[in-house]
Amino acid sequence: MADTNLRNDKELPVIVRDEVHADHVLFIDADGNPVTDLDMFERFSCKIPNLNPDTPDRVEPDLVNEREFFEDDLPLLPGGGRIRIFGFKEPDGEPQFPAPTMRWVEGKIIHSIVHMKKNTHTIHHHGMDGTNFNDGVGHTGFEVSGSYTHQFKPRVAGTYLYHCHKNTVLHFEMGMYGFLIVDPPVEGAPFRDGGRGMVRRMNDIVPYDVEAMWAVDEFDTRWHRPINHLAGLACPFYNSSQVNAFVPTGDENVGLHDFRPDVFLVSGVASTGEPIADRRVAVQAAWGDTILIRLLNAGYTVQEYLFPDLTVEVVDVDGRPLGHEPEGTFSRPFTIAAGTPFRLTTARRYSMLVTPAEIGRHPFKVRFLHWITGREVGRLETFIDVL
Amino acid sequence: MKRREFIKYGAYGVTVVAFGSMVTIPQFIKVGAARLPNGGTLKLSMKEVLFEMVDKRPVYHWAFADAMHGPRIPGVMLMAREGEMINIALTNEMDEAHAFAIPGVVDSGPLAAGESRTLTFAAPRGGTYLYFDPLNAPVNRVMGLYGAMIVLPAAGNTPYSDPTPLVQGLFDALGDQGTMPEFFPGDAWDPARNWVWLFAAVDHKKNEMVRNLPAGQAIDPEVFLDGYLPQYFLLTGKSGFFSSHDPEIFPHGNIGQPAIIRTLNAGLATHSPHIHGTHLAQIAVDGVVAENPFSLDTWSLPPLGRVDLFHPFVAPLDAFPWPPSNILEFPMPFTMHCHTEMSQTAAGGNYPQGAVTDWEIRSPQVGGPEASEEEFPSFRGMDPAMFKRTSTAGRGSAGHVAKESGHGSH
Ligand SMILES: [Cu+2]
Ligand SMILES: [Cu+2]
């Protein structure tokens, strides 16, 4: 008899995973073909349709934006070193990171067009509650092989984002995201990034003088080595005779569960350790100006933010203005007192209003906390200068 | 004392045991939920198991096993109405001390190997609770000894015993055609409409390290946590395709059938769950009813966190036109995934086989009863032929024959 004192000698009951049955017919499709469990599993996991469909119920748009995919080495590292980026750009624009802002207007018919030359990607307009067909998710829809026109009619102004939703763990980290702003339906909208504009506060529309757009992010530079778009997907290994097709487990896997950020950025500007003074990030305002800060956690850490000497009012969470009727009837704007740290996890957004009372430099500090250990893995700082 | 067992238990998602009299407990999640009469006792033991991950890798775990369902991860969901007595007869079938606790409600204290003890406690205030083994924290919990308890309040039309004014206002507005017909067009909240998303993560190498210790020897939590790096991510005991196709995990209903989604985190990762196609109101955090139940599309769920969300089941606010002219777009699925996307992997890749599920608008009709499987078979957006026929108005006689529910969990 084996040493019964060792746990690993015991024979244990097994909690088994559900099966995927290759011969279990779920339904008959329009062409009369049977669709099985295995077909559905493949449809979810790997054999996602690559399509180029017409937009259902297409109407003439009020506003159109176009994006296409690029892959390039951009000088984003501290000190100007280059790093491989997957991104979105305008068809006649230069590659940039983050992707150019989509700027829409409440109540208008929007067409957001994505073009793909090779490979498939998608755009998910995060926070836009459209139909599934316009949602840009492969495993509940399709991936775009040529082009697709997403149609929306944004109901309420607020701060959103857009990003690729294919192999998202990799493509979002590689840079395929940008802000999506819905401005209120007032003269001058859509507004210019960074400048004057109007924002919803409860049932009012109030002006701001300066706009900060802070997408706080990190890179794990190991992930940005020239890398296959499909890295980590089961597809390259797929063998349809094998029901349980997964990428082999073990140390040879691509390691997309293991995120070790080593570069920390706000809106494409990496921290060198000094407070970020780059004018794309640091805010310059005149005394008496009202500043609208759109804050996005675009990374994979828990981000802890601090305004040591400014009290800000949060007027919009995730594109839903607080206290705005009808959808915000049961919410209220809230303040974050000076010196009080607050946290956002991945993809959450706050829109915050502040009118600094004091002339001078008002810091904004970020601590990056590891998503498992909770330990600080980085920090950065920028500021609002009131002149 | 160890029995040799070869029994296999299917991971059929949620199993529920309801305490109390039949009439006071609404149908909850599953028609077949086991019910214990007032004064009945749930037998719950702690035991070693192998738990198959999404890629079928069997990983050593510890599980709560109840007499009706066998070992489960998460353990059987406990369901009760506030104030009713809950009796649990615990037996520790393992070699080291284990316990059962719901912080602030009950704590068995350590049970030595082989020891039994019966816990009796009154169901606390309405809300969502995590039960787990708090010993050698966080090891015993992370090894699989966790589950959820849902308590409905003794009275009222909300999930809570003492709702805040705005939460009470929200639930009063539901189904009230007078005040907010556009935003709450359908029914009041039906307490049967609850779903539970219980997040967890597994580092199979750490579990193997525990297995290789001499029986009865506890691992030092610092050793367990050093280099801890989960490779599997679970949503209510399943991952990827399987959590996305289990109707007990994916919420579903017509427009105008509001629901509560109770999210909990038994693991060690901080999650950032994101729902597509709708915003949700955050109505309670860590057992505290929200003073300001604002809506969000992404929320934060740290280890041991509990966040209750109100799902309005309204027409997608930014869709145009609504409803789409092609009825074949229904049932309309949307994904829900953790946006800290490492949690969407399995074994280091295999996107999207991690902590992900769907939710589904069964039909554009407003209010109950829920559209039937015959009217709207659950292709869940996965019928490739759907895309060939997007210009076809109406479902027609194109030959969609629903053979079964199509959820793939049978
Ligand atoms: Cu992509
Ligand atoms: Cu997103």
mmCIF file of N, CA and C in Angstrom, chain A residues 5 7-8 10-11 13-19 24 26-28 30-31 37 44-45 57 124 126-127 129-130 132 135 137 139 151 153 155 163 165 168 232 247 249 251 253 255-257 300 318 320 322 326 330-332 345-346 348-349 371-372, chain B residues 4 6-7 9 11 48 50 52 54-57 95-96 169 180 182 205 210-212 215 230 238 241 268 270 272 274 276 278-279 292-293 296-298 300 316 318-320 325 333 337 339-340 347-351 353 388-389 399 401 403 410:
data_model
loop_
_atom_site.group_PDB
_atom_site.id
_atom_site.type_symbol
_atom_site.label_atom_id
_atom_site.label_comp_id
_atom_site.label_asym_id
_atom_site.label_seq_id
_atom_site.Cartn_x
_atom_site.Cartn_y
_atom_site.Cartn_z
ATOM 1 N N ASN A 5 -0.292 8.744 3.753
ATOM 2 C CA ASN A 5 -0.169 10.040 4.396
ATOM 3 C C ASN A 5 0.061 11.169 3.397
ATOM 4 N N ARG A 7 -1.188 13.418 0.262
ATOM 5 C CA ARG A 7 -2.451 13.770 -0.390
ATOM 6 C C ARG A 7 -2.511 13.238 -1.812
ATOM 7 N N ASN A 8 -1.365 13.313 -2.527
ATOM 8 C CA ASN A 8 -1.444 13.018 -3.949
ATOM 9 C C ASN A 8 -1.527 11.529 -4.254
ATOM 10 N N LYS A 10 -4.160 9.938 -3.027
ATOM 11 C CA LYS A 10 -5.588 9.647 -2.899
ATOM 12 C C LYS A 10 -6.266 9.685 -4.253
ATOM 13 N N GLU A 11 -7.273 8.872 -4.374
ATOM 14 C CA GLU A 11 -8.106 8.982 -5.565
ATOM 15 C C GLU A 11 -9.300 9.821 -5.187
ATOM 16 N N PRO A 13 -12.803 12.362 -5.920
ATOM 17 C CA PRO A 13 -13.932 12.627 -6.825
ATOM 18 C C PRO A 13 -13.570 13.774 -7.776
ATOM 19 N N VAL A 14 -14.178 13.743 -8.948
ATOM 20 C CA VAL A 14 -13.839 14.722 -9.973
ATOM 21 C C VAL A 14 -15.079 15.554 -10.306
ATOM 22 N N ILE A 15 -14.944 16.855 -10.248
ATOM 23 C CA ILE A 15 -15.998 17.739 -10.763
ATOM 24 C C ILE A 15 -15.651 17.977 -12.226
ATOM 25 N N VAL A 16 -16.487 17.441 -13.118
ATOM 26 C CA VAL A 16 -16.121 17.456 -14.540
ATOM 27 C C VAL A 16 -16.676 18.691 -15.226
ATOM 28 N N ARG A 17 -15.955 19.090 -16.242
ATOM 29 C CA ARG A 17 -16.411 20.187 -17.095
ATOM 30 C C ARG A 17 -17.563 19.694 -17.970
ATOM 31 N N ASP A 18 -18.425 20.603 -18.410
ATOM 32 C CA ASP A 18 -19.445 20.239 -19.391
ATOM 33 C C ASP A 18 -18.765 19.693 -20.634
ATOM 34 N N GLU A 19 -19.487 18.846 -21.347
ATOM 35 C CA GLU A 19 -18.951 18.288 -22.583
ATOM 36 C C GLU A 19 -19.369 19.137 -23.778
ATOM 37 N N HIS A 24 -24.335 16.343 -31.257
ATOM 38 C CA HIS A 24 -25.598 16.802 -30.672
ATOM 39 C C HIS A 24 -26.133 17.984 -31.468
ATOM 40 N N LEU A 26 -28.318 21.032 -32.260
ATOM 41 C CA LEU A 26 -29.076 22.025 -31.502
ATOM 42 C C LEU A 26 -30.246 22.555 -32.313
ATOM 43 N N PHE A 27 -29.993 22.831 -33.584
ATOM 44 C CA PHE A 27 -31.070 23.296 -34.448
ATOM 45 C C PHE A 27 -30.635 23.120 -35.891
ATOM 46 N N ILE A 28 -31.591 23.329 -36.804
ATOM 47 C CA ILE A 28 -31.320 23.242 -38.237
ATOM 48 C C ILE A 28 -31.271 24.666 -38.772
ATOM 49 N N ALA A 30 -30.833 27.894 -41.658
ATOM 50 C CA ALA A 30 -31.692 28.322 -42.763
ATOM 51 C C ALA A 30 -31.450 27.501 -44.023
ATOM 52 N N ASP A 31 -30.231 26.993 -44.167
ATOM 53 C CA ASP A 31 -29.918 26.202 -45.355
ATOM 54 C C ASP A 31 -30.201 24.721 -45.148
ATOM 55 N N ASP A 37 -23.450 21.290 -30.953
ATOM 56 C CA ASP A 37 -22.669 21.829 -29.834
ATOM 57 C C ASP A 37 -21.280 22.253 -30.286
ATOM 58 N N PHE A 44 -17.834 30.296 -31.023
ATOM 59 C CA PHE A 44 -17.493 31.154 -29.885
ATOM 60 C C PHE A 44 -15.991 31.354 -29.789
ATOM 61 N N SER A 45 -15.247 30.295 -30.048
ATOM 62 C CA SER A 45 -13.846 30.262 -29.660
ATOM 63 C C SER A 45 -12.921 30.712 -30.761
ATOM 64 N N ASP A 57 -30.990 48.303 -41.200
ATOM 65 C CA ASP A 57 -31.824 49.505 -41.009
ATOM 66 C C ASP A 57 -31.029 50.794 -41.213
ATOM 67 N N HIS A 124 -15.341 48.101 -30.821
ATOM 68 C CA HIS A 124 -16.407 48.113 -29.830
ATOM 69 C C HIS A 124 -16.488 49.538 -29.283
ATOM 70 N N HIS A 126 -17.404 51.362 -26.515
ATOM 71 C CA HIS A 126 -17.618 50.929 -25.131
ATOM 72 C C HIS A 126 -18.530 51.918 -24.395
ATOM 73 N N GLY A 127 -19.644 51.384 -23.912
ATOM 74 C CA GLY A 127 -20.618 52.220 -23.219
ATOM 75 C C GLY A 127 -21.777 52.652 -24.103
ATOM 76 N N ASP A 129 -24.838 51.779 -25.932
ATOM 77 C CA ASP A 129 -25.768 50.664 -25.837
ATOM 78 C C ASP A 129 -26.556 50.558 -27.138
ATOM 79 N N GLY A 130 -25.939 49.936 -28.151
ATOM 80 C CA GLY A 130 -26.582 49.725 -29.441
ATOM 81 C C GLY A 130 -27.110 48.307 -29.552
ATOM 82 N N ASN A 132 -26.822 44.325 -30.859
ATOM 83 C CA ASN A 132 -25.716 43.375 -30.938
ATOM 84 C C ASN A 132 -24.950 43.510 -32.246
ATOM 85 N N ASP A 135 -22.237 45.976 -32.138
ATOM 86 C CA ASP A 135 -21.496 45.970 -30.882
ATOM 87 C C ASP A 135 -20.015 45.646 -31.046
ATOM 88 N N VAL A 137 -18.302 42.703 -31.285
ATOM 89 C CA VAL A 137 -17.743 41.597 -30.504
ATOM 90 C C VAL A 137 -17.837 40.320 -31.324
ATOM 91 N N HIS A 139 -17.310 37.062 -30.632
ATOM 92 C CA HIS A 139 -17.914 35.809 -30.170
ATOM 93 C C HIS A 139 -19.418 35.899 -29.976
ATOM 94 N N GLN A 151 -23.969 51.888 -36.749
ATOM 95 C CA GLN A 151 -24.970 52.960 -36.672
ATOM 96 C C GLN A 151 -25.477 53.105 -35.246
ATOM 97 N N LYS A 153 -27.480 56.160 -32.382
ATOM 98 C CA LYS A 153 -28.067 57.468 -32.105
ATOM 99 C C LYS A 153 -27.834 57.713 -30.613
ATOM 100 N N ARG A 155 -27.810 58.652 -26.999
ATOM 101 C CA ARG A 155 -28.935 59.206 -26.269
ATOM 102 C C ARG A 155 -28.537 60.310 -25.318
ATOM 103 N N HIS A 163 -12.576 50.645 -28.715
ATOM 104 C CA HIS A 163 -11.389 49.787 -28.793
ATOM 105 C C HIS A 163 -11.697 48.556 -29.612
ATOM 106 N N HIS A 165 -12.093 44.670 -30.194
ATOM 107 C CA HIS A 165 -12.587 43.597 -29.333
ATOM 108 C C HIS A 165 -12.234 42.225 -29.881
ATOM 109 N N THR A 168 -8.960 40.605 -27.311
ATOM 110 C CA THR A 168 -8.909 41.908 -26.641
ATOM 111 C C THR A 168 -7.751 42.024 -25.668
ATOM 112 N N GLY A 232 -1.980 33.520 -28.741
ATOM 113 C CA GLY A 232 -2.798 33.106 -27.615
ATOM 114 C C GLY A 232 -4.141 32.553 -28.006
ATOM 115 N N VAL A 247 -5.028 25.943 -26.786
ATOM 116 C CA VAL A 247 -3.587 26.115 -26.881
ATOM 117 C C VAL A 247 -2.955 25.279 -25.772
ATOM 118 N N THR A 249 -1.164 23.953 -22.658
ATOM 119 C CA THR A 249 -0.885 24.604 -21.397
ATOM 120 C C THR A 249 0.578 24.398 -21.045
ATOM 121 N N ASP A 251 4.519 26.027 -19.761
ATOM 122 C CA ASP A 251 5.402 27.179 -19.805
ATOM 123 C C ASP A 251 5.603 27.721 -21.210
ATOM 124 N N ASN A 253 3.261 28.555 -23.183
ATOM 125 C CA ASN A 253 2.151 29.403 -23.623
ATOM 126 C C ASN A 253 2.609 30.863 -23.745
ATOM 127 N N GLY A 255 1.510 33.497 -22.422
ATOM 128 C CA GLY A 255 1.591 34.226 -21.156
ATOM 129 C C GLY A 255 0.750 35.489 -21.096
ATOM 130 N N LEU A 256 -0.417 35.492 -21.727
ATOM 131 C CA LEU A 256 -1.260 36.685 -21.689
ATOM 132 C C LEU A 256 -2.047 36.804 -20.375
ATOM 133 N N HIS A 257 -1.802 35.885 -19.433
ATOM 134 C CA HIS A 257 -2.366 36.034 -18.088
ATOM 135 C C HIS A 257 -1.385 36.783 -17.180
ATOM 136 N N TYR A 300 -4.366 47.890 -17.313
ATOM 137 C CA TYR A 300 -4.754 46.620 -16.690
ATOM 138 C C TYR A 300 -4.371 46.574 -15.222
ATOM 139 N N ASP A 318 -19.205 56.660 -16.494
ATOM 140 C CA ASP A 318 -19.408 55.727 -17.622
ATOM 141 C C ASP A 318 -20.414 56.242 -18.647
ATOM 142 N N ARG A 320 -22.940 58.243 -18.227
ATOM 143 C CA ARG A 320 -24.293 58.471 -17.723
ATOM 144 C C ARG A 320 -24.241 59.669 -16.777
ATOM 145 N N LEU A 322 -24.892 62.113 -13.992
ATOM 146 C CA LEU A 322 -25.541 61.815 -12.718
ATOM 147 C C LEU A 322 -26.713 62.774 -12.515
ATOM 148 N N PRO A 326 -34.296 60.723 -18.026
ATOM 149 C CA PRO A 326 -34.829 59.794 -17.032
ATOM 150 C C PRO A 326 -33.813 58.780 -16.514
ATOM 151 N N PHE A 330 -32.164 58.357 -10.422
ATOM 152 C CA PHE A 330 -31.850 57.877 -9.069
ATOM 153 C C PHE A 330 -30.347 57.943 -8.794
ATOM 154 N N SER A 331 -29.714 58.999 -9.303
ATOM 155 C CA SER A 331 -28.296 59.211 -9.004
ATOM 156 C C SER A 331 -28.073 60.699 -8.795
ATOM 157 N N ARG A 332 -26.923 61.049 -8.247
ATOM 158 C CA ARG A 332 -26.579 62.437 -7.955
ATOM 159 C C ARG A 332 -25.096 62.652 -8.234
ATOM 160 N N THR A 345 -10.936 50.881 -11.839
ATOM 161 C CA THR A 345 -10.375 49.701 -12.501
ATOM 162 C C THR A 345 -10.591 49.846 -14.008
ATOM 163 N N THR A 346 -10.036 48.886 -14.740
ATOM 164 C CA THR A 346 -9.968 48.961 -16.193
ATOM 165 C C THR A 346 -11.272 49.385 -16.855
ATOM 166 N N ARG A 348 -13.146 51.979 -16.671
ATOM 167 C CA ARG A 348 -14.106 52.871 -16.014
ATOM 168 C C ARG A 348 -13.744 54.324 -16.319
ATOM 169 N N ARG A 349 -14.761 55.193 -16.341
ATOM 170 C CA ARG A 349 -14.554 56.618 -16.627
ATOM 171 C C ARG A 349 -15.308 57.491 -15.631
ATOM 172 N N TRP A 371 -2.970 44.032 -10.295
ATOM 173 C CA TRP A 371 -4.366 43.551 -10.220
ATOM 174 C C TRP A 371 -4.524 42.324 -9.337
ATOM 175 N N ILE A 372 -3.408 41.653 -8.989
ATOM 176 C CA ILE A 372 -3.510 40.491 -8.097
ATOM 177 C C ILE A 372 -2.861 40.796 -6.746
ATOM 178 N N ARG B 4 -12.393 5.631 -1.173
ATOM 179 C CA ARG B 4 -11.900 5.719 -2.546
ATOM 180 C C ARG B 4 -13.086 5.994 -3.447
ATOM 181 N N PHE B 6 -14.648 7.342 -7.234
ATOM 182 C CA PHE B 6 -14.450 7.629 -8.653
ATOM 183 C C PHE B 6 -15.642 8.385 -9.206
ATOM 184 N N ILE B 7 -16.469 8.847 -8.272
ATOM 185 C CA ILE B 7 -17.700 9.511 -8.704
ATOM 186 C C ILE B 7 -17.353 10.771 -9.467
ATOM 187 N N TYR B 9 -18.885 14.362 -10.792
ATOM 188 C CA TYR B 9 -19.995 15.287 -10.627
ATOM 189 C C TYR B 9 -19.963 16.279 -11.764
ATOM 190 N N ALA B 11 -20.413 19.676 -13.698
ATOM 191 C CA ALA B 11 -20.338 21.053 -13.224
ATOM 192 C C ALA B 11 -21.532 21.820 -13.774
ATOM 193 N N GLU B 48 -11.700 16.935 -0.393
ATOM 194 C CA GLU B 48 -10.771 17.125 -1.502
ATOM 195 C C GLU B 48 -11.409 16.647 -2.803
ATOM 196 N N LEU B 50 -10.867 16.798 -7.444
ATOM 197 C CA LEU B 50 -10.235 17.324 -8.643
ATOM 198 C C LEU B 50 -11.304 18.089 -9.405
ATOM 199 N N GLU B 52 -12.146 20.001 -12.961
ATOM 200 C CA GLU B 52 -11.679 20.171 -14.337
ATOM 201 C C GLU B 52 -11.835 21.613 -14.788
ATOM 202 N N VAL B 54 -11.441 24.691 -17.825
ATOM 203 C CA VAL B 54 -12.123 24.803 -19.115
ATOM 204 C C VAL B 54 -11.424 23.977 -20.202
ATOM 205 N N ASP B 55 -10.115 23.777 -20.064
ATOM 206 C CA ASP B 55 -9.393 22.945 -21.041
ATOM 207 C C ASP B 55 -9.263 21.500 -20.587
ATOM 208 N N LYS B 56 -10.037 21.138 -19.578
ATOM 209 C CA LYS B 56 -10.128 19.785 -19.028
ATOM 210 C C LYS B 56 -8.956 19.408 -18.140
ATOM 211 N N ARG B 57 -8.062 20.348 -17.862
ATOM 212 C CA ARG B 57 -7.006 20.028 -16.903
ATOM 213 C C ARG B 57 -7.641 19.824 -15.525
ATOM 214 N N ASP B 95 -7.913 16.591 6.258
ATOM 215 C CA ASP B 95 -6.882 16.252 7.229
ATOM 216 C C ASP B 95 -6.440 17.414 8.100
ATOM 217 N N GLU B 96 -6.848 18.622 7.760
ATOM 218 C CA GLU B 96 -6.469 19.780 8.580
ATOM 219 C C GLU B 96 -7.749 20.503 8.976
ATOM 220 N N GLY B 169 -36.747 54.496 -4.260
ATOM 221 C CA GLY B 169 -37.384 55.223 -5.352
ATOM 222 C C GLY B 169 -37.258 54.482 -6.673
ATOM 223 N N MET B 180 -42.434 57.040 -15.186
ATOM 224 C CA MET B 180 -41.313 56.919 -16.102
ATOM 225 C C MET B 180 -41.585 55.854 -17.166
ATOM 226 N N GLU B 182 -41.125 55.689 -20.230
ATOM 227 C CA GLU B 182 -40.130 55.483 -21.262
ATOM 228 C C GLU B 182 -38.971 54.636 -20.738
ATOM 229 N N LYS B 205 -0.612 25.659 -10.217
ATOM 230 C CA LYS B 205 0.683 25.272 -9.639
ATOM 231 C C LYS B 205 0.657 25.394 -8.115
ATOM 232 N N VAL B 210 0.013 22.630 -2.683
ATOM 233 C CA VAL B 210 -0.741 22.235 -1.489
ATOM 234 C C VAL B 210 -0.944 20.725 -1.477
ATOM 235 N N ARG B 211 -1.239 20.173 -2.630
ATOM 236 C CA ARG B 211 -1.507 18.733 -2.713
ATOM 237 C C ARG B 211 -0.271 17.920 -2.342
ATOM 238 N N ASN B 212 0.887 18.470 -2.619
ATOM 239 C CA ASN B 212 2.108 17.708 -2.404
ATOM 240 C C ASN B 212 2.665 17.817 -0.995
ATOM 241 N N ALA B 215 -0.221 15.195 4.375
ATOM 242 C CA ALA B 215 -1.607 15.415 4.805
ATOM 243 C C ALA B 215 -1.630 16.081 6.167
ATOM 244 N N PRO B 230 -2.640 33.327 -11.293
ATOM 245 C CA PRO B 230 -3.714 32.441 -11.760
ATOM 246 C C PRO B 230 -3.698 32.242 -13.267
ATOM 247 N N LYS B 238 -17.691 28.193 -13.836
ATOM 248 C CA LYS B 238 -17.439 27.835 -15.232
ATOM 249 C C LYS B 238 -16.631 28.926 -15.903
ATOM 250 N N PHE B 241 -16.752 29.492 -23.017
ATOM 251 C CA PHE B 241 -17.933 28.994 -23.724
ATOM 252 C C PHE B 241 -18.978 28.468 -22.747
ATOM 253 N N LEU B 268 -8.357 36.126 -5.769
ATOM 254 C CA LEU B 268 -7.328 37.067 -5.334
ATOM 255 C C LEU B 268 -7.058 38.165 -6.345
ATOM 256 N N THR B 270 -8.271 41.487 -8.622
ATOM 257 C CA THR B 270 -9.305 42.527 -8.678
ATOM 258 C C THR B 270 -9.880 42.542 -10.090
ATOM 259 N N SER B 272 -12.739 43.858 -13.095
ATOM 260 C CA SER B 272 -13.399 45.061 -13.577
ATOM 261 C C SER B 272 -14.458 44.624 -14.587
ATOM 262 N N HIS B 274 -17.399 44.255 -17.113
ATOM 263 C CA HIS B 274 -17.977 45.216 -18.057
ATOM 264 C C HIS B 274 -19.132 44.553 -18.792
ATOM 265 N N HIS B 276 -22.013 44.782 -21.842
ATOM 266 C CA HIS B 276 -22.337 45.422 -23.111
ATOM 267 C C HIS B 276 -23.851 45.591 -23.233
ATOM 268 N N THR B 278 -26.026 47.645 -22.179
ATOM 269 C CA THR B 278 -26.844 48.273 -21.147
ATOM 270 C C THR B 278 -25.935 48.876 -20.087
ATOM 271 N N HIS B 279 -26.463 49.755 -19.304
ATOM 272 C CA HIS B 279 -25.831 50.182 -18.063
ATOM 273 C C HIS B 279 -26.609 49.556 -16.906
ATOM 274 N N ASN B 292 -26.207 56.421 -3.337
ATOM 275 C CA ASN B 292 -26.205 57.033 -4.663
ATOM 276 C C ASN B 292 -26.069 55.910 -5.700
ATOM 277 N N PRO B 293 -27.187 55.268 -6.056
ATOM 278 C CA PRO B 293 -27.102 54.088 -6.929
ATOM 279 C C PRO B 293 -26.940 54.462 -8.400
ATOM 280 N N LEU B 296 -23.561 52.405 -14.271
ATOM 281 C CA LEU B 296 -22.231 52.241 -14.837
ATOM 282 C C LEU B 296 -22.270 51.088 -15.834
ATOM 283 N N ASP B 297 -21.221 51.029 -16.674
ATOM 284 C CA ASP B 297 -21.115 49.866 -17.550
ATOM 285 C C ASP B 297 -19.963 48.964 -17.125
ATOM 286 N N THR B 298 -19.142 49.451 -16.165
ATOM 287 C CA THR B 298 -17.978 48.705 -15.687
ATOM 288 C C THR B 298 -17.859 48.981 -14.199
ATOM 289 N N SER B 300 -15.999 47.734 -10.164
ATOM 290 C CA SER B 300 -14.780 47.201 -9.554
ATOM 291 C C SER B 300 -15.142 46.136 -8.526
ATOM 292 N N PRO B 316 -31.928 49.030 -25.671
ATOM 293 C CA PRO B 316 -30.592 49.666 -25.689
ATOM 294 C C PRO B 316 -30.722 51.138 -26.059
ATOM 295 N N ASP B 318 -28.897 53.587 -27.066
ATOM 296 C CA ASP B 318 -28.253 54.256 -28.192
ATOM 297 C C ASP B 318 -28.497 53.545 -29.518
ATOM 298 N N ALA B 319 -29.383 52.547 -29.509
ATOM 299 C CA ALA B 319 -29.684 51.812 -30.744
ATOM 300 C C ALA B 319 -30.618 52.640 -31.618
ATOM 301 N N PHE B 320 -30.381 52.569 -32.928
ATOM 302 C CA PHE B 320 -31.321 53.207 -33.851
ATOM 303 C C PHE B 320 -31.406 52.389 -35.127
ATOM 304 N N SER B 325 -35.614 46.075 -37.622
ATOM 305 C CA SER B 325 -36.717 45.541 -38.423
ATOM 306 C C SER B 325 -36.605 44.035 -38.602
ATOM 307 N N PRO B 333 -28.049 38.712 -28.024
ATOM 308 C CA PRO B 333 -27.075 38.509 -26.942
ATOM 309 C C PRO B 333 -26.066 39.646 -26.855
ATOM 310 N N HIS B 337 -17.848 40.715 -19.707
ATOM 311 C CA HIS B 337 -16.524 40.142 -19.457
ATOM 312 C C HIS B 337 -15.783 41.052 -18.508
ATOM 313 N N HIS B 339 -12.871 43.396 -17.801
ATOM 314 C CA HIS B 339 -12.077 44.207 -18.723
ATOM 315 C C HIS B 339 -10.595 44.202 -18.351
ATOM 316 N N THR B 340 -10.263 43.700 -17.187
ATOM 317 C CA THR B 340 -8.852 43.436 -16.896
ATOM 318 C C THR B 340 -8.578 42.112 -17.591
ATOM 319 N N ALA B 347 -5.016 29.138 -19.315
ATOM 320 C CA ALA B 347 -3.689 28.571 -19.559
ATOM 321 C C ALA B 347 -2.818 29.520 -20.373
ATOM 322 N N GLY B 348 -2.938 30.823 -20.118
ATOM 323 C CA GLY B 348 -2.038 31.783 -20.731
ATOM 324 C C GLY B 348 -2.466 32.313 -22.080
ATOM 325 N N GLY B 349 -3.583 31.816 -22.615
ATOM 326 C CA GLY B 349 -4.077 32.283 -23.912
ATOM 327 C C GLY B 349 -5.523 31.858 -24.043
ATOM 328 N N ASN B 350 -5.880 31.345 -25.210
ATOM 329 C CA ASN B 350 -7.211 30.769 -25.411
ATOM 330 C C ASN B 350 -8.336 31.776 -25.202
ATOM 331 N N TYR B 351 -8.103 33.064 -25.511
ATOM 332 C CA TYR B 351 -9.162 34.067 -25.447
ATOM 333 C C TYR B 351 -10.370 33.566 -26.233
ATOM 334 N N GLN B 353 -11.713 32.327 -23.098
ATOM 335 C CA GLN B 353 -12.150 31.172 -22.275
ATOM 336 C C GLN B 353 -11.964 31.445 -20.784
ATOM 337 N N LYS B 388 -26.729 35.891 -43.326
ATOM 338 C CA LYS B 388 -27.090 35.834 -44.737
ATOM 339 C C LYS B 388 -28.475 36.421 -44.957
ATOM 340 N N ARG B 389 -29.230 36.538 -43.900
ATOM 341 C CA ARG B 389 -30.634 36.854 -44.082
ATOM 342 C C ARG B 389 -31.015 38.146 -43.409
ATOM 343 N N GLY B 399 -37.041 27.691 -41.800
ATOM 344 C CA GLY B 399 -36.590 26.389 -41.354
ATOM 345 C C GLY B 399 -35.823 26.395 -40.051
ATOM 346 N N VAL B 401 -35.650 25.372 -36.734
ATOM 347 C CA VAL B 401 -36.372 24.444 -35.881
ATOM 348 C C VAL B 401 -35.590 24.289 -34.597
ATOM 349 N N LYS B 403 -34.515 22.441 -31.737
ATOM 350 C CA LYS B 403 -34.575 21.056 -31.267
ATOM 351 C C LYS B 403 -34.521 21.015 -29.744
ATOM 352 N N HIS B 410 -26.103 20.597 -21.182
ATOM 353 C CA HIS B 410 -27.034 19.505 -20.958
ATOM 354 C C HIS B 410 -26.236 18.265 -20.647
#
